[in-house]
Amino acid sequence: MYSWLSLYWLSELFSTAPYNIDPSIIEDPTKLFSKAMEAMEEKEAEKAMQEGEDYLHSVMETAMDEFRKFEDEMERMLMAENSLQKKAKRMGNSMEKAANFASKKSAMEGPSFRSNAHP
């Protein structure tokens, strides 16, 4: 690439010199230089695009990791809440059975129990 730059610089130098130089001699190196510059710019653009894609991929991976962590944490919280609900339901069922048992026992003892309680 630097050889093309030096060739271009020399061609520009000679084109401004007071010599009679045929412009067609300079035309070919100038075209080659232009093509080389376009290719270099294209490579730089491709490199910039690749860097952008890599950065976007990295950001997306980080976001997905965070989402997975959030999802796992929500699942753990849901399981803990579900477990707590099951325990509360069992306790409620036990209390209901105890209340039914106490109610039946009190009904079996009959009115004598109540009459003794209130003179």
CSV table of N, CA and C in Angstrom, one decimal:
chain,number,residue,atom,x,y,z
A,1,MET,N,0.8,-1.2,0.0
A,1,MET,CA,0.0,0.0,0.0
A,1,MET,C,0.9,1.2,0.0
A,2,TYR,N,2.0,1.2,0.8
A,2,TYR,CA,2.8,2.4,0.8
A,2,TYR,C,3.5,2.6,-0.5
A,3,SER,N,3.8,1.5,-1.2
A,3,SER,CA,4.4,1.7,-2.5
A,3,SER,C,3.5,2.4,-3.4
A,4,TRP,N,2.2,2.1,-3.3
A,4,TRP,CA,1.2,2.9,-4.2
A,4,TRP,C,1.2,4.3,-3.8
A,5,LEU,N,1.3,4.6,-2.5
A,5,LEU,CA,1.2,6.0,-2.0
A,5,LEU,C,2.5,6.7,-2.5
A,6,SER,N,3.6,6.1,-2.5
A,6,SER,CA,4.8,6.7,-2.9
A,6,SER,C,4.7,7.0,-4.5
A,7,LEU,N,4.2,6.0,-5.2
A,7,LEU,CA,4.1,6.1,-6.6
A,7,LEU,C,3.1,7.2,-6.9
A,8,TYR,N,2.0,7.3,-6.2
A,8,TYR,CA,1.0,8.4,-6.4
A,8,TYR,C,1.7,9.8,-6.1
A,9,TRP,N,2.4,9.8,-5.0
A,9,TRP,CA,3.1,11.1,-4.7
A,9,TRP,C,4.1,11.5,-5.7
A,10,LEU,N,4.9,10.5,-6.2
A,10,LEU,CA,5.8,10.8,-7.3
A,10,LEU,C,5.1,11.3,-8.6
A,11,SER,N,4.0,10.6,-8.9
A,11,SER,CA,3.2,11.0,-10.1
A,11,SER,C,2.7,12.4,-9.9
A,12,GLU,N,2.2,12.8,-8.7
A,12,GLU,CA,1.8,14.1,-8.5
A,12,GLU,C,2.9,15.1,-8.6
A,13,LEU,N,4.1,14.7,-8.1
A,13,LEU,CA,5.2,15.6,-8.1
A,13,LEU,C,5.7,15.9,-9.6
A,14,PHE,N,5.7,14.8,-10.4
A,14,PHE,CA,6.1,15.0,-11.8
A,14,PHE,C,5.0,15.7,-12.6
A,15,SER,N,3.8,15.6,-12.2
A,15,SER,CA,2.7,16.2,-13.0
A,15,SER,C,2.8,17.7,-12.8
A,16,THR,N,3.3,18.2,-11.6
A,16,THR,CA,3.5,19.6,-11.4
A,16,THR,C,4.8,20.2,-11.9
A,17,ALA,N,5.7,19.3,-12.2
A,17,ALA,CA,7.0,19.7,-12.7
A,17,ALA,C,7.0,20.3,-14.1
A,18,PRO,N,7.9,21.1,-14.4
A,18,PRO,CA,7.9,21.7,-15.7
A,18,PRO,C,8.3,20.8,-16.9
A,19,TYR,N,8.2,19.5,-16.7
A,19,TYR,CA,8.6,18.6,-17.7
A,19,TYR,C,7.4,18.2,-18.6
A,20,ASN,N,7.6,17.8,-19.8
A,20,ASN,CA,6.6,17.3,-20.6
A,20,ASN,C,6.4,15.8,-20.4
A,21,ILE,N,5.4,15.5,-19.6
A,21,ILE,CA,5.1,14.1,-19.3
A,21,ILE,C,3.7,13.7,-19.9
A,22,ASP,N,3.7,12.6,-20.5
A,22,ASP,CA,2.4,12.1,-21.1
A,22,ASP,C,1.4,11.8,-19.9
A,23,PRO,N,0.2,12.3,-19.9
A,23,PRO,CA,-0.7,12.1,-18.8
A,23,PRO,C,-1.2,10.6,-18.8
A,24,SER,N,-1.1,9.9,-19.9
A,24,SER,CA,-1.5,8.5,-19.9
A,24,SER,C,-0.6,7.6,-19.0
A,25,ILE,N,0.7,8.1,-18.9
A,25,ILE,CA,1.6,7.4,-18.0
A,25,ILE,C,1.2,7.5,-16.6
A,26,ILE,N,0.6,8.6,-16.2
A,26,ILE,CA,0.2,8.8,-14.8
A,26,ILE,C,-1.2,8.2,-14.5
A,27,GLU,N,-1.9,8.1,-15.6
A,27,GLU,CA,-3.3,7.6,-15.5
A,27,GLU,C,-3.4,6.2,-14.9
A,28,ASP,N,-2.6,5.3,-15.4
A,28,ASP,CA,-2.7,3.9,-14.9
A,28,ASP,C,-2.4,3.8,-13.4
A,29,PRO,N,-1.2,4.3,-13.0
A,29,PRO,CA,-0.9,4.3,-11.5
A,29,PRO,C,-2.0,4.9,-10.7
A,30,THR,N,-2.6,6.0,-11.2
A,30,THR,CA,-3.6,6.7,-10.4
A,30,THR,C,-4.9,5.8,-10.3
A,31,LYS,N,-5.2,5.1,-11.4
A,31,LYS,CA,-6.4,4.2,-11.3
A,31,LYS,C,-6.1,3.0,-10.3
A,32,LEU,N,-4.8,2.5,-10.4
A,32,LEU,CA,-4.4,1.4,-9.5
A,32,LEU,C,-4.5,1.9,-8.0
A,33,PHE,N,-4.0,3.1,-7.8
A,33,PHE,CA,-4.0,3.7,-6.5
A,33,PHE,C,-5.5,3.9,-6.0
A,34,SER,N,-6.4,4.3,-6.8
A,34,SER,CA,-7.8,4.5,-6.5
A,34,SER,C,-8.4,3.2,-6.1
A,35,LYS,N,-8.1,2.1,-6.9
A,35,LYS,CA,-8.6,0.8,-6.6
A,35,LYS,C,-8.1,0.3,-5.3
A,36,ALA,N,-6.8,0.5,-5.0
A,36,ALA,CA,-6.2,0.1,-3.8
A,36,ALA,C,-6.8,0.8,-2.6
A,37,MET,N,-7.1,2.1,-2.7
A,37,MET,CA,-7.7,2.8,-1.7
A,37,MET,C,-9.1,2.3,-1.4
A,38,GLU,N,-9.9,2.1,-2.5
A,38,GLU,CA,-11.2,1.5,-2.3
A,38,GLU,C,-11.2,0.2,-1.6
A,39,ALA,N,-10.3,-0.7,-2.0
A,39,ALA,CA,-10.2,-2.0,-1.4
A,39,ALA,C,-9.8,-1.8,0.1
A,40,MET,N,-8.9,-0.9,0.4
A,40,MET,CA,-8.5,-0.7,1.8
A,40,MET,C,-9.7,-0.2,2.6
A,41,GLU,N,-10.5,0.8,2.0
A,41,GLU,CA,-11.7,1.3,2.7
A,41,GLU,C,-12.7,0.2,2.9
A,42,GLU,N,-12.9,-0.6,1.9
A,42,GLU,CA,-13.8,-1.7,2.0
A,42,GLU,C,-13.4,-2.7,3.1
A,43,LYS,N,-12.1,-3.0,3.2
A,43,LYS,CA,-11.7,-3.9,4.3
A,43,LYS,C,-11.9,-3.2,5.7
A,44,GLU,N,-11.6,-1.9,5.8
A,44,GLU,CA,-11.9,-1.2,7.0
A,44,GLU,C,-13.3,-1.2,7.4
A,45,ALA,N,-14.2,-1.0,6.4
A,45,ALA,CA,-15.6,-1.1,6.6
A,45,ALA,C,-16.1,-2.5,7.1
A,46,GLU,N,-15.5,-3.5,6.4
A,46,GLU,CA,-15.9,-4.9,6.8
A,46,GLU,C,-15.4,-5.1,8.3
A,47,LYS,N,-14.2,-4.6,8.6
A,47,LYS,CA,-13.7,-4.8,9.9
A,47,LYS,C,-14.6,-4.1,11.0
A,48,ALA,N,-15.0,-2.9,10.6
A,48,ALA,CA,-15.8,-2.1,11.6
A,48,ALA,C,-17.2,-2.8,11.7
A,49,MET,N,-17.7,-3.4,10.6
A,49,MET,CA,-19.0,-4.1,10.7
A,49,MET,C,-18.8,-5.4,11.6
A,50,GLN,N,-17.7,-6.1,11.4
A,50,GLN,CA,-17.5,-7.3,12.2
A,50,GLN,C,-17.3,-6.9,13.7
A,51,GLU,N,-16.6,-5.8,14.0
A,51,GLU,CA,-16.5,-5.4,15.4
A,51,GLU,C,-17.9,-5.0,16.0
A,52,GLY,N,-18.7,-4.4,15.1
A,52,GLY,CA,-20.0,-4.0,15.6
A,52,GLY,C,-20.9,-5.3,15.8
A,53,GLU,N,-20.8,-6.2,15.0
A,53,GLU,CA,-21.5,-7.5,15.1
A,53,GLU,C,-21.0,-8.2,16.4
A,54,ASP,N,-19.7,-8.3,16.6
A,54,ASP,CA,-19.2,-8.9,17.8
A,54,ASP,C,-19.7,-8.3,19.0
A,55,TYR,N,-19.7,-6.9,19.0
A,55,TYR,CA,-20.1,-6.2,20.2
A,55,TYR,C,-21.6,-6.5,20.5
A,56,LEU,N,-22.4,-6.4,19.4
A,56,LEU,CA,-23.8,-6.7,19.5
A,56,LEU,C,-24.1,-8.1,20.1
A,57,HIS,N,-23.3,-9.1,19.5
A,57,HIS,CA,-23.4,-10.5,20.0
A,57,HIS,C,-23.1,-10.6,21.5
A,58,SER,N,-22.0,-9.9,21.9
A,58,SER,CA,-21.6,-9.9,23.3
A,58,SER,C,-22.7,-9.3,24.2
A,59,VAL,N,-23.3,-8.2,23.8
A,59,VAL,CA,-24.3,-7.5,24.5
A,59,VAL,C,-25.6,-8.5,24.6
A,60,MET,N,-25.9,-9.1,23.5
A,60,MET,CA,-27.1,-10.0,23.5
A,60,MET,C,-26.8,-11.2,24.4
A,61,GLU,N,-25.6,-11.7,24.4
A,61,GLU,CA,-25.3,-12.9,25.3
A,61,GLU,C,-25.4,-12.5,26.8
A,62,THR,N,-24.9,-11.3,27.1
A,62,THR,CA,-25.0,-10.8,28.4
A,62,THR,C,-26.4,-10.6,28.8
A,63,ALA,N,-27.2,-10.0,27.9
A,63,ALA,CA,-28.7,-9.9,28.2
A,63,ALA,C,-29.4,-11.2,28.4
A,64,MET,N,-29.0,-12.2,27.6
A,64,MET,CA,-29.6,-13.5,27.8
A,64,MET,C,-29.2,-14.2,29.1
A,65,ASP,N,-28.0,-14.0,29.4
A,65,ASP,CA,-27.5,-14.5,30.7
A,65,ASP,C,-28.3,-13.9,31.9
A,66,GLU,N,-28.4,-12.6,31.8
A,66,GLU,CA,-29.2,-11.9,32.9
A,66,GLU,C,-30.6,-12.4,32.9
A,67,PHE,N,-31.2,-12.6,31.7
A,67,PHE,CA,-32.6,-13.0,31.7
A,67,PHE,C,-32.7,-14.4,32.3
A,68,ARG,N,-31.7,-15.3,32.0
A,68,ARG,CA,-31.8,-16.7,32.5
A,68,ARG,C,-31.7,-16.6,34.0
A,69,LYS,N,-30.8,-15.8,34.5
A,69,LYS,CA,-30.6,-15.6,36.0
A,69,LYS,C,-31.9,-15.2,36.6
A,70,PHE,N,-32.6,-14.2,36.0
A,70,PHE,CA,-33.8,-13.6,36.5
A,70,PHE,C,-34.9,-14.7,36.4
A,71,GLU,N,-34.9,-15.5,35.4
A,71,GLU,CA,-35.9,-16.6,35.2
A,71,GLU,C,-35.7,-17.6,36.3
A,72,ASP,N,-34.5,-18.0,36.6
A,72,ASP,CA,-34.2,-19.0,37.6
A,72,ASP,C,-34.6,-18.5,39.0
A,73,GLU,N,-34.3,-17.2,39.3
A,73,GLU,CA,-34.6,-16.6,40.5
A,73,GLU,C,-36.2,-16.6,40.7
A,74,MET,N,-36.9,-16.2,39.7
A,74,MET,CA,-38.3,-16.2,39.7
A,74,MET,C,-38.9,-17.6,40.0
A,75,GLU,N,-38.3,-18.6,39.3
A,75,GLU,CA,-38.7,-20.0,39.5
A,75,GLU,C,-38.5,-20.4,40.9
A,76,ARG,N,-37.3,-20.1,41.5
A,76,ARG,CA,-37.1,-20.4,42.9
A,76,ARG,C,-38.1,-19.7,43.8
A,77,MET,N,-38.4,-18.5,43.6
A,77,MET,CA,-39.3,-17.8,44.4
A,77,MET,C,-40.7,-18.4,44.3
A,78,LEU,N,-41.1,-18.8,43.1
A,78,LEU,CA,-42.4,-19.4,42.9
A,78,LEU,C,-42.5,-20.7,43.6
A,79,MET,N,-41.4,-21.5,43.5
A,79,MET,CA,-41.4,-22.8,44.2
A,79,MET,C,-41.5,-22.6,45.7
A,80,ALA,N,-40.8,-21.6,46.3
A,80,ALA,CA,-40.8,-21.3,47.7
A,80,ALA,C,-42.3,-20.9,48.1
A,81,GLU,N,-42.9,-20.1,47.3
A,81,GLU,CA,-44.2,-19.6,47.6
A,81,GLU,C,-45.2,-20.8,47.5
A,82,ASN,N,-45.0,-21.6,46.5
A,82,ASN,CA,-45.9,-22.8,46.3
A,82,ASN,C,-45.8,-23.7,47.5
A,83,SER,N,-44.5,-23.9,48.0
A,83,SER,CA,-44.3,-24.8,49.2
A,83,SER,C,-45.0,-24.2,50.4
A,84,LEU,N,-44.9,-22.9,50.6
A,84,LEU,CA,-45.5,-22.2,51.7
A,84,LEU,C,-47.0,-22.3,51.6
A,85,GLN,N,-47.6,-22.2,50.4
A,85,GLN,CA,-49.0,-22.3,50.2
A,85,GLN,C,-49.5,-23.8,50.6
A,86,LYS,N,-48.7,-24.8,50.2
A,86,LYS,CA,-49.1,-26.1,50.5
A,86,LYS,C,-49.1,-26.3,52.1
A,87,LYS,N,-48.0,-25.8,52.7
A,87,LYS,CA,-48.0,-25.9,54.2
A,87,LYS,C,-49.1,-25.2,54.8
A,88,ALA,N,-49.5,-24.0,54.4
A,88,ALA,CA,-50.6,-23.3,54.9
A,88,ALA,C,-51.9,-24.1,54.7
A,89,LYS,N,-52.1,-24.7,53.5
A,89,LYS,CA,-53.3,-25.5,53.3
A,89,LYS,C,-53.4,-26.7,54.2
A,90,ARG,N,-52.2,-27.4,54.4
A,90,ARG,CA,-52.2,-28.5,55.3
A,90,ARG,C,-52.6,-28.1,56.8
A,91,MET,N,-52.0,-26.9,57.2
A,91,MET,CA,-52.3,-26.4,58.5
A,91,MET,C,-53.8,-26.1,58.6
A,92,GLY,N,-54.3,-25.4,57.6
A,92,GLY,CA,-55.7,-25.1,57.6
A,92,GLY,C,-56.6,-26.3,57.6
A,93,ASN,N,-56.3,-27.4,56.9
A,93,ASN,CA,-57.0,-28.6,56.9
A,93,ASN,C,-56.9,-29.3,58.3
A,94,SER,N,-55.7,-29.2,58.9
A,94,SER,CA,-55.6,-29.8,60.3
A,94,SER,C,-56.5,-29.0,61.3
A,95,MET,N,-56.5,-27.7,61.2
A,95,MET,CA,-57.3,-26.8,62.1
A,95,MET,C,-58.7,-27.1,61.9
A,96,GLU,N,-59.1,-27.3,60.6
A,96,GLU,CA,-60.5,-27.6,60.3
A,96,GLU,C,-60.9,-29.0,61.0
A,97,LYS,N,-60.1,-30.0,60.8
A,97,LYS,CA,-60.3,-31.3,61.4
A,97,LYS,C,-60.4,-31.1,63.0
A,98,ALA,N,-59.5,-30.4,63.5
A,98,ALA,CA,-59.5,-30.2,65.0
A,98,ALA,C,-60.8,-29.5,65.4
A,99,ALA,N,-61.2,-28.5,64.7
A,99,ALA,CA,-62.5,-27.7,65.0
A,99,ALA,C,-63.7,-28.6,64.9
A,100,ASN,N,-63.7,-29.5,63.8
A,100,ASN,CA,-64.8,-30.4,63.6
A,100,ASN,C,-64.8,-31.4,64.8
A,101,PHE,N,-63.7,-31.9,65.2
A,101,PHE,CA,-63.6,-32.9,66.3
A,101,PHE,C,-64.1,-32.2,67.6
A,102,ALA,N,-63.6,-31.0,67.8
A,102,ALA,CA,-64.0,-30.3,69.1
A,102,ALA,C,-65.5,-30.0,69.0
A,103,SER,N,-66.1,-29.7,67.9
A,103,SER,CA,-67.5,-29.4,67.8
A,103,SER,C,-68.3,-30.7,68.0
A,104,LYS,N,-67.9,-31.8,67.4
A,104,LYS,CA,-68.6,-33.1,67.6
A,104,LYS,C,-68.5,-33.5,69.1
A,105,LYS,N,-67.3,-33.4,69.7
A,105,LYS,CA,-67.1,-33.8,71.1
A,105,LYS,C,-68.0,-32.9,72.0
A,106,SER,N,-68.1,-31.7,71.7
A,106,SER,CA,-69.0,-30.8,72.5
A,106,SER,C,-70.4,-31.1,72.3
A,107,ALA,N,-70.8,-31.5,71.1
A,107,ALA,CA,-72.2,-31.9,70.8
A,107,ALA,C,-72.5,-33.3,71.5
A,108,MET,N,-71.6,-34.2,71.6
A,108,MET,CA,-71.8,-35.5,72.2
A,108,MET,C,-71.9,-35.3,73.7
A,109,GLU,N,-71.2,-34.4,74.3
A,109,GLU,CA,-71.3,-34.2,75.7
A,109,GLU,C,-72.7,-33.7,76.1
A,110,GLY,N,-73.3,-33.1,75.2
A,110,GLY,CA,-74.7,-32.7,75.4
A,110,GLY,C,-74.9,-31.5,76.2
A,111,PRO,N,-76.2,-31.2,76.5
A,111,PRO,CA,-76.6,-30.0,77.2
A,111,PRO,C,-76.1,-29.9,78.6
A,112,SER,N,-75.8,-31.1,79.2
A,112,SER,CA,-75.3,-31.1,80.6
A,112,SER,C,-74.1,-30.2,80.7
A,113,PHE,N,-73.2,-30.3,79.7
A,113,PHE,CA,-72.0,-29.5,79.8
A,113,PHE,C,-72.3,-28.0,79.7
A,114,ARG,N,-73.3,-27.6,79.0
A,114,ARG,CA,-73.7,-26.2,78.8
A,114,ARG,C,-74.4,-25.8,80.1
A,115,SER,N,-75.2,-26.6,80.7
A,115,SER,CA,-75.9,-26.2,81.9
A,115,SER,C,-75.0,-26.0,83.0
A,116,ASN,N,-73.9,-26.8,83.1
A,116,ASN,CA,-73.0,-26.7,84.1
A,116,ASN,C,-72.2,-25.4,83.9
A,117,ALA,N,-72.0,-25.0,82.7
A,117,ALA,CA,-71.2,-23.8,82.5
A,117,ALA,C,-71.9,-22.5,82.9
A,118,HIS,N,-73.3,-22.5,82.8
A,118,HIS,CA,-74.1,-21.3,83.2
A,118,HIS,C,-75.1,-21.7,84.2
A,119,PRO,N,-75.0,-21.3,85.4
A,119,PRO,CA,-75.9,-21.7,86.5
A,119,PRO,C,-77.2,-21.0,86.4
